[in-house]
PDB file of C-alpha atoms in Angstrom:
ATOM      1  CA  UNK A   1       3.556  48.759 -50.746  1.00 57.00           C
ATOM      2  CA  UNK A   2       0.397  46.755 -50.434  1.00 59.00           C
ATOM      3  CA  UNK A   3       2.103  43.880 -52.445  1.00 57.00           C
ATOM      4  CA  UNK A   4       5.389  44.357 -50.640  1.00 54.00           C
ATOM      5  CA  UNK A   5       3.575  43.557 -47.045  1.00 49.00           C
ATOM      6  CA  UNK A   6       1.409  40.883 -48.283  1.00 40.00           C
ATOM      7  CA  UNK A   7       4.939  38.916 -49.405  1.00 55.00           C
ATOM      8  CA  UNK A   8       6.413  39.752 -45.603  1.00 55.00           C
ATOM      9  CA  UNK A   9       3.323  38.412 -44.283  1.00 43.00           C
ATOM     10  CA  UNK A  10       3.008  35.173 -46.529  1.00 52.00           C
ATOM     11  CA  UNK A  11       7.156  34.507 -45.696  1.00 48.00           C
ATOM     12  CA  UNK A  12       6.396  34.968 -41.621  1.00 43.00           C
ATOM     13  CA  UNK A  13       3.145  32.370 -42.280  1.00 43.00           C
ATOM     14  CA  UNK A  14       5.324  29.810 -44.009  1.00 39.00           C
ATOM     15  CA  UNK A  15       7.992  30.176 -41.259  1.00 42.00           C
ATOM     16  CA  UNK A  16       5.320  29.615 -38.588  1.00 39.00           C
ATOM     17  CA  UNK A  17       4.112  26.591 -40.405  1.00 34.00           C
ATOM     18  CA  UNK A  18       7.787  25.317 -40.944  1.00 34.00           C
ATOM     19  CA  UNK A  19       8.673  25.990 -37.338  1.00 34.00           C
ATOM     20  CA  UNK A  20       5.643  24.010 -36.103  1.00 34.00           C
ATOM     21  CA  UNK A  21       6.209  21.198 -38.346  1.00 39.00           C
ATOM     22  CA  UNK A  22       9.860  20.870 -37.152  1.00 35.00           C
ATOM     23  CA  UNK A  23       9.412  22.248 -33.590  1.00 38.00           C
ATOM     24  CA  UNK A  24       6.229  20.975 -32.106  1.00 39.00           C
ATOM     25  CA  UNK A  25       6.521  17.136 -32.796  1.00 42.00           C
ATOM     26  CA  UNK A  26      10.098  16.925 -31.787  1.00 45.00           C
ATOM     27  CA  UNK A  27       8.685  18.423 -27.847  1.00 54.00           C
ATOM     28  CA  UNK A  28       6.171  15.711 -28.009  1.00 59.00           C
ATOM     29  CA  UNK A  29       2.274  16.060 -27.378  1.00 70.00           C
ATOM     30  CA  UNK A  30       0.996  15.708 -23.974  1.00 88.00           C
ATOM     31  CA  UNK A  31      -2.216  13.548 -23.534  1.00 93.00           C
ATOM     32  CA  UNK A  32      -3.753  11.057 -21.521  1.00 94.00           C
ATOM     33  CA  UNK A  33      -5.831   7.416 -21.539  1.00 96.00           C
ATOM     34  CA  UNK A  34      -7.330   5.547 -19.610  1.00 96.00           C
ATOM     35  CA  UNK A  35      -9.342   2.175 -19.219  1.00 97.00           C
ATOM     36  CA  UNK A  36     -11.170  -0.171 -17.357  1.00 97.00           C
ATOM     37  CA  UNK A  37     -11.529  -3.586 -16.847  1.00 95.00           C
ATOM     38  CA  UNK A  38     -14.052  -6.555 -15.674  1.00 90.00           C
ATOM     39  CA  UNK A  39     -13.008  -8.022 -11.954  1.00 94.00           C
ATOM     40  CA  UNK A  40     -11.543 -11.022 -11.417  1.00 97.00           C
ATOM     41  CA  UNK A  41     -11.398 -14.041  -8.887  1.00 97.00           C
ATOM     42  CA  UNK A  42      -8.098 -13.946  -7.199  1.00 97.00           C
ATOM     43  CA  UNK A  43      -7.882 -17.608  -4.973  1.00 95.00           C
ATOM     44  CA  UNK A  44      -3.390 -17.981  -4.981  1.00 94.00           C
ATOM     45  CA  UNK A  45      -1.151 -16.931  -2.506  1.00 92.00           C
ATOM     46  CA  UNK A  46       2.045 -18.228  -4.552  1.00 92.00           C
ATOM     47  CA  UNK A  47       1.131 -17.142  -8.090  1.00 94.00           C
ATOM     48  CA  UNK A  48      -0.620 -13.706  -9.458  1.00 96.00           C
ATOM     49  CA  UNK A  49      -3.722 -13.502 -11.601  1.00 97.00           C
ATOM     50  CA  UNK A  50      -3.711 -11.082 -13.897  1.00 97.00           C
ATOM     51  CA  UNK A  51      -6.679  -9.119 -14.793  1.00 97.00           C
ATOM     52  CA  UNK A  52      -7.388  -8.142 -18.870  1.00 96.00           C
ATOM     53  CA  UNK A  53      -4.933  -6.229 -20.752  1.00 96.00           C
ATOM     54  CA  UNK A  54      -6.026  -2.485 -19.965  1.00 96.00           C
ATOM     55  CA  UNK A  55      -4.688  -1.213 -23.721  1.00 93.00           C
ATOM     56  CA  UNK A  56      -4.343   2.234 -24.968  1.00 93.00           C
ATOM     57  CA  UNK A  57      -6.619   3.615 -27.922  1.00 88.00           C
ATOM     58  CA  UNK A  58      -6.407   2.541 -31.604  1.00 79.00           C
ATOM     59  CA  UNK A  59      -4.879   6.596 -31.819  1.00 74.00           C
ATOM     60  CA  UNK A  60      -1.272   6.459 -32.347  1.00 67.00           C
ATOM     61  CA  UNK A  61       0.709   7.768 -28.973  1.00 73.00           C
ATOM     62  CA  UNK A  62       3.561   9.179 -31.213  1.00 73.00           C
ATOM     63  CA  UNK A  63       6.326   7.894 -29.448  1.00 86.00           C
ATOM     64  CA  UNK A  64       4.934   9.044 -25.845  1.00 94.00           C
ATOM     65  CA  UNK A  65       6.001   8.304 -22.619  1.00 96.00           C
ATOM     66  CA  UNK A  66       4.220   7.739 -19.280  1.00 97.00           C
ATOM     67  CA  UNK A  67       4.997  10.364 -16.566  1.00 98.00           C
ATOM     68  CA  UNK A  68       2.633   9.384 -14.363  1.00 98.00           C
ATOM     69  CA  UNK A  69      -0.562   6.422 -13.769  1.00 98.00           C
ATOM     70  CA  UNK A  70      -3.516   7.122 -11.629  1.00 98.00           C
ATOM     71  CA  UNK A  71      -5.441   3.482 -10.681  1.00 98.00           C
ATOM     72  CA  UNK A  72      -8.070   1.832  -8.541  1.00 98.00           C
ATOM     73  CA  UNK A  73      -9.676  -1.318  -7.585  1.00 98.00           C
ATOM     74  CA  UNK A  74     -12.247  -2.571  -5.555  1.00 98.00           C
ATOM     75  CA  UNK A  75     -11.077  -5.682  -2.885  1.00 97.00           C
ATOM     76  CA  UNK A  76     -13.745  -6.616   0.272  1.00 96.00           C
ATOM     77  CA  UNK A  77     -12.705  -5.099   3.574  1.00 94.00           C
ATOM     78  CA  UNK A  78     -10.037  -6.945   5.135  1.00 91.00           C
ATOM     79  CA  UNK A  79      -8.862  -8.877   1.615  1.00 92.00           C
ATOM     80  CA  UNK A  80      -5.556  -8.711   2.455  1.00 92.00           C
ATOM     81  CA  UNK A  81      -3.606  -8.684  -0.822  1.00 94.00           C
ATOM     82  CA  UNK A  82      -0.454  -8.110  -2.890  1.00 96.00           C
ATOM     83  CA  UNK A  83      -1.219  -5.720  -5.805  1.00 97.00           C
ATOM     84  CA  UNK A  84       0.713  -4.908  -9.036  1.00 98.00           C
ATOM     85  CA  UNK A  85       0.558  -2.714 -11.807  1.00 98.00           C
ATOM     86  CA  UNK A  86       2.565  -3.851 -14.657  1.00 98.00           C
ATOM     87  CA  UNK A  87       3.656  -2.704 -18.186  1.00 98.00           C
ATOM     88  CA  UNK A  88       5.124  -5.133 -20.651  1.00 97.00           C
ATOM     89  CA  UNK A  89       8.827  -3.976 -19.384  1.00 98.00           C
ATOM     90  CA  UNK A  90       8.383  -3.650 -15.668  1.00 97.00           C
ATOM     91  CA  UNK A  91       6.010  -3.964 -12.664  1.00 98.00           C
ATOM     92  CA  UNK A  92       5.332  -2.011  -9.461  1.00 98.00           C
ATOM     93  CA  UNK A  93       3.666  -3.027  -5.946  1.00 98.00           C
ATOM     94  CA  UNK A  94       0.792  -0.489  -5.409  1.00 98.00           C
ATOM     95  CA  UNK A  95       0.360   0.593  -1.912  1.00 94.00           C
ATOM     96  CA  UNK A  96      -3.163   0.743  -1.740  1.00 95.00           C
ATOM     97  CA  UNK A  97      -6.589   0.465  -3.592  1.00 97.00           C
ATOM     98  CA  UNK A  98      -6.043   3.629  -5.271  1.00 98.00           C
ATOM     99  CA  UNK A  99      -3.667   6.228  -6.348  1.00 98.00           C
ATOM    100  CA  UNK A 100      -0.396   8.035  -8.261  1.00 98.00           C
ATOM    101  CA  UNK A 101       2.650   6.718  -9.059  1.00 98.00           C
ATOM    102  CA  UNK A 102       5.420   7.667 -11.369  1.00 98.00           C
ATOM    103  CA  UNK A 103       7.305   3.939 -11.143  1.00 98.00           C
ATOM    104  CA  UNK A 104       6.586   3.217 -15.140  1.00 98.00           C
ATOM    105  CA  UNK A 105       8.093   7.051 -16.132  1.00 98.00           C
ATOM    106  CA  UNK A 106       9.482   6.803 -19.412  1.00 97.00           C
ATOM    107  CA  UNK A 107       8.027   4.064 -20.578  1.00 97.00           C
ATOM    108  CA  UNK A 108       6.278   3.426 -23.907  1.00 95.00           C
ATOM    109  CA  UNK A 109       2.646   4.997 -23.207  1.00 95.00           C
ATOM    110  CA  UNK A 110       1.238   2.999 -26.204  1.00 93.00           C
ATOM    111  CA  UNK A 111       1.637  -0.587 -24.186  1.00 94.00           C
ATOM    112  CA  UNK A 112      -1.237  -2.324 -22.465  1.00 95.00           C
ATOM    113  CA  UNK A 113      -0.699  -2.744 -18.333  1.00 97.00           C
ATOM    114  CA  UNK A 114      -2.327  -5.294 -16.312  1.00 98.00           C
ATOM    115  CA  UNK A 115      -3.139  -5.186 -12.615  1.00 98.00           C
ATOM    116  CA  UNK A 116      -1.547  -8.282 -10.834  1.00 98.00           C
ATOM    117  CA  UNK A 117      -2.696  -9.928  -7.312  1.00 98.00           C
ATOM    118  CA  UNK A 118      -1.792 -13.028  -5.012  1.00 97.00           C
ATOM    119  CA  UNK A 119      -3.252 -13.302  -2.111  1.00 96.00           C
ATOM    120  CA  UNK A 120      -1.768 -12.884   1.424  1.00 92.00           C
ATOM    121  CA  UNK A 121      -0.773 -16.530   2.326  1.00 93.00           C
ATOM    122  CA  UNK A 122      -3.995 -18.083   4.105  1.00 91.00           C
ATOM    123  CA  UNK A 123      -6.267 -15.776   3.144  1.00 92.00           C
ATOM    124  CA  UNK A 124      -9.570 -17.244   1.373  1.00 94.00           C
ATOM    125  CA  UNK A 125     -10.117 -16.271  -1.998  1.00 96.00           C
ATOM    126  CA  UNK A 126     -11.489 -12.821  -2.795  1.00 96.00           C
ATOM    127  CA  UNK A 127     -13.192 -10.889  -5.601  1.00 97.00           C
ATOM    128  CA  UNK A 128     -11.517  -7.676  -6.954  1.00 98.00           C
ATOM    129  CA  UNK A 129     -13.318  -5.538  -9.314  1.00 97.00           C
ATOM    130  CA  UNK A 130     -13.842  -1.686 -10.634  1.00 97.00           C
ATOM    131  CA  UNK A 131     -10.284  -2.008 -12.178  1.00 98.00           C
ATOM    132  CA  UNK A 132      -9.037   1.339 -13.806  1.00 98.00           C
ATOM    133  CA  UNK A 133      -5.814   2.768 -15.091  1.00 98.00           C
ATOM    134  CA  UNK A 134      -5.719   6.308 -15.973  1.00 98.00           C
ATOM    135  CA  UNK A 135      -2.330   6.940 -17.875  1.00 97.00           C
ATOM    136  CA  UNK A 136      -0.637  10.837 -18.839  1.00 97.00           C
ATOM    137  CA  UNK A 137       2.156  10.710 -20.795  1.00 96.00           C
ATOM    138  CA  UNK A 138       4.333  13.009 -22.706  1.00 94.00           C
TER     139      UNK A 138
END
C-alpha cells in the first residue's frame, strides 16, 4: 500500500513539473526594470536631443512586453519644452515631468528607450536632468 501511494504521489509530482514547464512560460513572467540616466543640454527648438539609451538588464526578458512605463525628469521652472519617450519602434509626447503611460503596450520590453526634447521655439537653452524610466512588462 505504502509502495502503491508513493508511485501516485511521484506520477502527480511529475505532472506538476510537466504542467509548469509547459504552462507557466507560455503565460509569460511578469517583472519590471528600470534605469537612469545623466542630464543633458537641450539648446534646439527644430531638432530633439536625445538623452543615453536607458537599456534593460543583461537578464533575458523572455519575450516580454511593456504594459505600462513610469518616468521623470528634472527641467528649471518655466523651461518650456517638448518631451518624448521613445522605444526603437515608436515614440510618445509625455505630458509632464513625470508619470504613467501605457502608449508603448506591447512592445518588446527588452529594447532600450530614450527621452527626447526640443525646445519651445525662442526659449533659451535649458538643462534637463534626473532622467528615469521605470518599465513593467508582461
Amino acid at each position: 500500500m505504502i509502495g502503491t501511494t508513493l508511485k501516485r504521489l511521484g506520477a502527480l509530482a511529475l505532472a506538476c513539473v510537466v504542467w509548469m514547464g509547459v504552462v507557466l512560460p507560455a503565460l509569460g513572467a511578469a517583472g519590471s526594470w528600470s534605469r537612469e540616466t545623466t542630464g543633458m543640454m537641450v539648446a534646439m527648438s527644430d531638432r530633439a536631443t536625445r538623452s543615453q539609451a536607458l537599456a534593460p538588464p543583461a537578464a533575458p526578458l523572455a519575450g516580454g512586453r511593456i504594459e505600462r512605463v513610469h518616468w521623470r525628469f528634472e527641467a528649471p521652472p518655466g523651461a518650456a519644452l517638448r518631451a518624448w519617450l521613445c522605444h526603437p519602434e515608436r515614440c510618445v509626447a509625455l505630458s509632464g515631468q513625470r508619470g504613467s503611460l501605457t502608449g508603448l503596450a506591447g512592445l518588446g520590453a527588452d529594447a532600450p528607450l530614450e527621452f527626447r526634447f526640443a525646445l519651445a521655439p525662442g526659449q533659451r537653452p535649458t538643462r534637463v536632468q534626473g532622467l528615469q524610466v521605470i518599465v513593467n512588462y508582461q
